[in-house]
PDB file of C-alpha atoms in Angstrom:
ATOM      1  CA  UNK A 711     154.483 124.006 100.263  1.00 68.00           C
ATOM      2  CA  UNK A 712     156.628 120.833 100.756  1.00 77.00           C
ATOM      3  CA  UNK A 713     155.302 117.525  99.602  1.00 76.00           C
ATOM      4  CA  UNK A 714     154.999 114.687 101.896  1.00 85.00           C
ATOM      5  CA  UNK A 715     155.488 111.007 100.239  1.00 92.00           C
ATOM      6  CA  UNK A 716     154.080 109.054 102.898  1.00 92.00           C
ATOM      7  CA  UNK A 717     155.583 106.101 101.438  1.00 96.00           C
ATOM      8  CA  UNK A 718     158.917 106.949 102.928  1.00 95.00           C
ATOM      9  CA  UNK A 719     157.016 106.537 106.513  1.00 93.00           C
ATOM     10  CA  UNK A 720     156.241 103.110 107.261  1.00 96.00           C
ATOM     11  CA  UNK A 721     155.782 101.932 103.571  1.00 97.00           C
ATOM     12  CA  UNK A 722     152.197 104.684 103.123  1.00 96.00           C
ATOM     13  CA  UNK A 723     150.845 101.744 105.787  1.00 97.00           C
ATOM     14  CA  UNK A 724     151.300  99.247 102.472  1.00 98.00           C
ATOM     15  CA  UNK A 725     152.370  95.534 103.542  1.00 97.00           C
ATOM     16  CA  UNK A 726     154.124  95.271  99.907  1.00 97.00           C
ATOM     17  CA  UNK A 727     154.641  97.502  97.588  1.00 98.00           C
ATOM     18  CA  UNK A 728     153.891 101.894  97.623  1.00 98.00           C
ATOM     19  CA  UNK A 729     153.407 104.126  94.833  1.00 97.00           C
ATOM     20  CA  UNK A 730     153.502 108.125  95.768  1.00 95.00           C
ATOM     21  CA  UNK A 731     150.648 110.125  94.412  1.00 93.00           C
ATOM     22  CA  UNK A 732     149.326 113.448  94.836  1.00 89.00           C
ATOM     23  CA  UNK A 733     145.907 112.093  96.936  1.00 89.00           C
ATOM     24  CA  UNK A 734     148.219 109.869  99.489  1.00 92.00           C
ATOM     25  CA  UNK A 735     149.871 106.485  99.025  1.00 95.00           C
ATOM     26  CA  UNK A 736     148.468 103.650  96.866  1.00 97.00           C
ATOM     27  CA  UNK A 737     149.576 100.644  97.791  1.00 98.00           C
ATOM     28  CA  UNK A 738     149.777  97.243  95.354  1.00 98.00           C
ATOM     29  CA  UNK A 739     150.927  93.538  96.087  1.00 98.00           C
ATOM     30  CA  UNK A 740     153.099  91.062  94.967  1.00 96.00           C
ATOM     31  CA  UNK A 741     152.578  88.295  92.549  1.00 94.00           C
ATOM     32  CA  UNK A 742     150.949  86.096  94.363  1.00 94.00           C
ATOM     33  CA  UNK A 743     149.089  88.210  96.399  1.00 96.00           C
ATOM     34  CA  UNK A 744     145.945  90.164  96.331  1.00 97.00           C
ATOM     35  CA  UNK A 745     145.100  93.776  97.370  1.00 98.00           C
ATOM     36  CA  UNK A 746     142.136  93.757 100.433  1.00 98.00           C
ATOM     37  CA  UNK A 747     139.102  96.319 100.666  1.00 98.00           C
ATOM     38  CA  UNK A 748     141.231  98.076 102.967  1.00 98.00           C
ATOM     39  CA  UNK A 749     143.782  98.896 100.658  1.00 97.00           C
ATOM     40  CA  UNK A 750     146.768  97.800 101.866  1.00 98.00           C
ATOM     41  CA  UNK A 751     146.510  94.486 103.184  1.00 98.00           C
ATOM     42  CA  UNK A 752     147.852  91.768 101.191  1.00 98.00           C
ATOM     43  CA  UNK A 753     147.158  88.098 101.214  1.00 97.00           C
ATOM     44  CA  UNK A 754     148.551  85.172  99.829  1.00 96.00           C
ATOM     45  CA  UNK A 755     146.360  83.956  96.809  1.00 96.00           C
ATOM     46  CA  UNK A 756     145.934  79.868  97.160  1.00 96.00           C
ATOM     47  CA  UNK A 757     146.989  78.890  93.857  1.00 95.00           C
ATOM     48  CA  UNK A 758     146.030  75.476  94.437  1.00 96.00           C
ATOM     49  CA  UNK A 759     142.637  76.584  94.296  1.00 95.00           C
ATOM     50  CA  UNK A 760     142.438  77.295  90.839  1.00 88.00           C
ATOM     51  CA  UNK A 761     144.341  76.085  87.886  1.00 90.00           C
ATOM     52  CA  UNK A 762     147.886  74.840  88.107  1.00 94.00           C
ATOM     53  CA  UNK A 763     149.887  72.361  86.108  1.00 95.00           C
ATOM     54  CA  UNK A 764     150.520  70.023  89.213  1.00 96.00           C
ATOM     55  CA  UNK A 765     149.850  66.239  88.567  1.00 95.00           C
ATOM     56  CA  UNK A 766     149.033  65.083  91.807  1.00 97.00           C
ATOM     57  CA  UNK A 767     149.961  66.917  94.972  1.00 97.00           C
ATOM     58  CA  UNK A 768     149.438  71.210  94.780  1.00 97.00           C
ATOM     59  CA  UNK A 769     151.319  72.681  97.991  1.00 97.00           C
ATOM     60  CA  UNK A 770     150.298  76.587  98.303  1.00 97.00           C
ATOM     61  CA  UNK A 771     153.036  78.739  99.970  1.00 95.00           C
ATOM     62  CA  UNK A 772     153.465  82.457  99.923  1.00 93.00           C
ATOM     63  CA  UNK A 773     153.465  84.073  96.498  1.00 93.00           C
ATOM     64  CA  UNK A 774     153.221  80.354  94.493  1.00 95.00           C
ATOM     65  CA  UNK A 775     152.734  77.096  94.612  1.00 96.00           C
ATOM     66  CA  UNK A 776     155.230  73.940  94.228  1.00 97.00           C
ATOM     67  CA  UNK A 777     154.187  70.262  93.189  1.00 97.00           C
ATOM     68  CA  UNK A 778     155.019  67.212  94.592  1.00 98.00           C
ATOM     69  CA  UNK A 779     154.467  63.395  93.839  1.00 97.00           C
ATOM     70  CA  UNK A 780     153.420  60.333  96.149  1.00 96.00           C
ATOM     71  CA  UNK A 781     155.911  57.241  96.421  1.00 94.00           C
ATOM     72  CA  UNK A 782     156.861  55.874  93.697  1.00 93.00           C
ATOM     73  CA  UNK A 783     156.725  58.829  91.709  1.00 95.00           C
ATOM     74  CA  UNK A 784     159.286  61.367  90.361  1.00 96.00           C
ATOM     75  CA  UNK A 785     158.657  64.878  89.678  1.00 96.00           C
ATOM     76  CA  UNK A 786     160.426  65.847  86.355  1.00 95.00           C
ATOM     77  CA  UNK A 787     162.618  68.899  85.885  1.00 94.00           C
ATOM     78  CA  UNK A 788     159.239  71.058  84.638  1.00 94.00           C
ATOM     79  CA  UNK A 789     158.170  70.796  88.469  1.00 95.00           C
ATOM     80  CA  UNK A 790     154.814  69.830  87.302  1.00 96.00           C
ATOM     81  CA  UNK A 791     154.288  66.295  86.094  1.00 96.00           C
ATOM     82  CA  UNK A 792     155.036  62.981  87.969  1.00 96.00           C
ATOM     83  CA  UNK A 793     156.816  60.120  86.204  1.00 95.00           C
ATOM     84  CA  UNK A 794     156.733  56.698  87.776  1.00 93.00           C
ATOM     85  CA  UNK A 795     159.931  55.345  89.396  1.00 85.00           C
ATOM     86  CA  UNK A 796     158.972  51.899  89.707  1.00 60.00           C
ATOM     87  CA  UNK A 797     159.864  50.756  86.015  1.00 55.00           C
ATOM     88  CA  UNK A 798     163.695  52.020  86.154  1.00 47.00           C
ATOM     89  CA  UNK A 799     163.943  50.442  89.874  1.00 48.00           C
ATOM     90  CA  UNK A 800     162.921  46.964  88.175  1.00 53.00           C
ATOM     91  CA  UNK A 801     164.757  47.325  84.954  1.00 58.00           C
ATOM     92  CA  UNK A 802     168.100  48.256  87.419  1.00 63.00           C
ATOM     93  CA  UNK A 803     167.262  45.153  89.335  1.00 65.00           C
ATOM     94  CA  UNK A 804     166.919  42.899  85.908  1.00 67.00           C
ATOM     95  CA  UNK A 805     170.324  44.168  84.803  1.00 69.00           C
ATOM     96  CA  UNK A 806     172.027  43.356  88.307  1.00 76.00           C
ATOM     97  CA  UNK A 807     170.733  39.595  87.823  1.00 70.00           C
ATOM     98  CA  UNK A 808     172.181  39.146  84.480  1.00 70.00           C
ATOM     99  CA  UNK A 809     175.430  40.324  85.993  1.00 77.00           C
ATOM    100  CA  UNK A 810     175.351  38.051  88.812  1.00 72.00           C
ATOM    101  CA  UNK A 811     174.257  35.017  86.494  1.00 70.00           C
ATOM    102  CA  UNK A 812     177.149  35.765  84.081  1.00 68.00           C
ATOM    103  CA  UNK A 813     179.122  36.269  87.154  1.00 69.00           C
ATOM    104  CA  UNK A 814     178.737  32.569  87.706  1.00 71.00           C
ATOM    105  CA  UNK A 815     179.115  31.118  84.995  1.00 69.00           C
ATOM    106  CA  UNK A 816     182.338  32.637  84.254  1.00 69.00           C
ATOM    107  CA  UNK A 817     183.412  31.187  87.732  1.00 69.00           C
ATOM    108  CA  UNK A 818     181.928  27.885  87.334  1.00 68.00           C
ATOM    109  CA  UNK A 819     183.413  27.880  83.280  1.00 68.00           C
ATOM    110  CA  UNK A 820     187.719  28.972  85.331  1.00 66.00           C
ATOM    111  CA  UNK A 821     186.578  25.755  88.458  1.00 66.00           C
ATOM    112  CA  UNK A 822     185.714  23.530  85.145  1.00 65.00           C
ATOM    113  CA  UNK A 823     188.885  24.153  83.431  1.00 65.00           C
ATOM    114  CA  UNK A 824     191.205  24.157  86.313  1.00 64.00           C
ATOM    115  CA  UNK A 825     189.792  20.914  87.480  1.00 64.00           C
ATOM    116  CA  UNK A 826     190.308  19.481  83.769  1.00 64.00           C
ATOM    117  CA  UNK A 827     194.155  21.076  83.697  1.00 67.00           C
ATOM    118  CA  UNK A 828     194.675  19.304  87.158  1.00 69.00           C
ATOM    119  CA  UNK A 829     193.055  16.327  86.274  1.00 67.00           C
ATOM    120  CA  UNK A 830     194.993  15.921  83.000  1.00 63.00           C
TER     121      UNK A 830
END
């Protein structure tokens, strides 16, 4: 008597994954996911729910979750934790002054001398 592994006809009726098996097809889910009374129906699990390491915004999506951060914050390479921007926008601002100012005053220090030269 020939076997039949329903799993090579339209997945054993799985939405993910099928494992053969002597009483039928038994059908699991992906990470992510989780198996329904039905047995295989999968749906997405909302991560965002339960623990995760997001700071301040938790976006669920299919299989995961990714983190994002309101204006004026900067998610760090970990993909978890928000660092505010603001301070290096002001410090980059500071530093632009001070080369303007010095700027200056090395043009007002060559009008001063060229004046005294011509004046001379």
């Amino acid at each position: 008597m020939e076997v039949v592994n329903f799993c090579n006809i339209a997945n054993g009726g799985c939405d993910h994954k099928c494992e053969h098996s002597e009483d039928g097809p038994v059908c699991s889910c992906r990470k992510g996911f989780t198996l329904q009374a039905d047995g295989q129906t999968c749906i997405d699990n909302d991560e965002c729910a339960g623990n995760h390491c997001c700071d301040q915004v938790c976006n669920n999506n299919q299989g995961g979750y990714t983190c994002t951060c309101q204006t004026g914050f900067l998610l760090d390479l970990e993909g978890c934790h928000c660092d505010v921007v603001v301070v290096v926008v002001v410090v980059v601002v500071v530093v632009e002054v001070v080369i303007v100012v010095v700027v200056v005053v090395v043009v007002v220090v060559v009008v001063v001398v060229v004046v005294v030269v011509v004046v001379v």
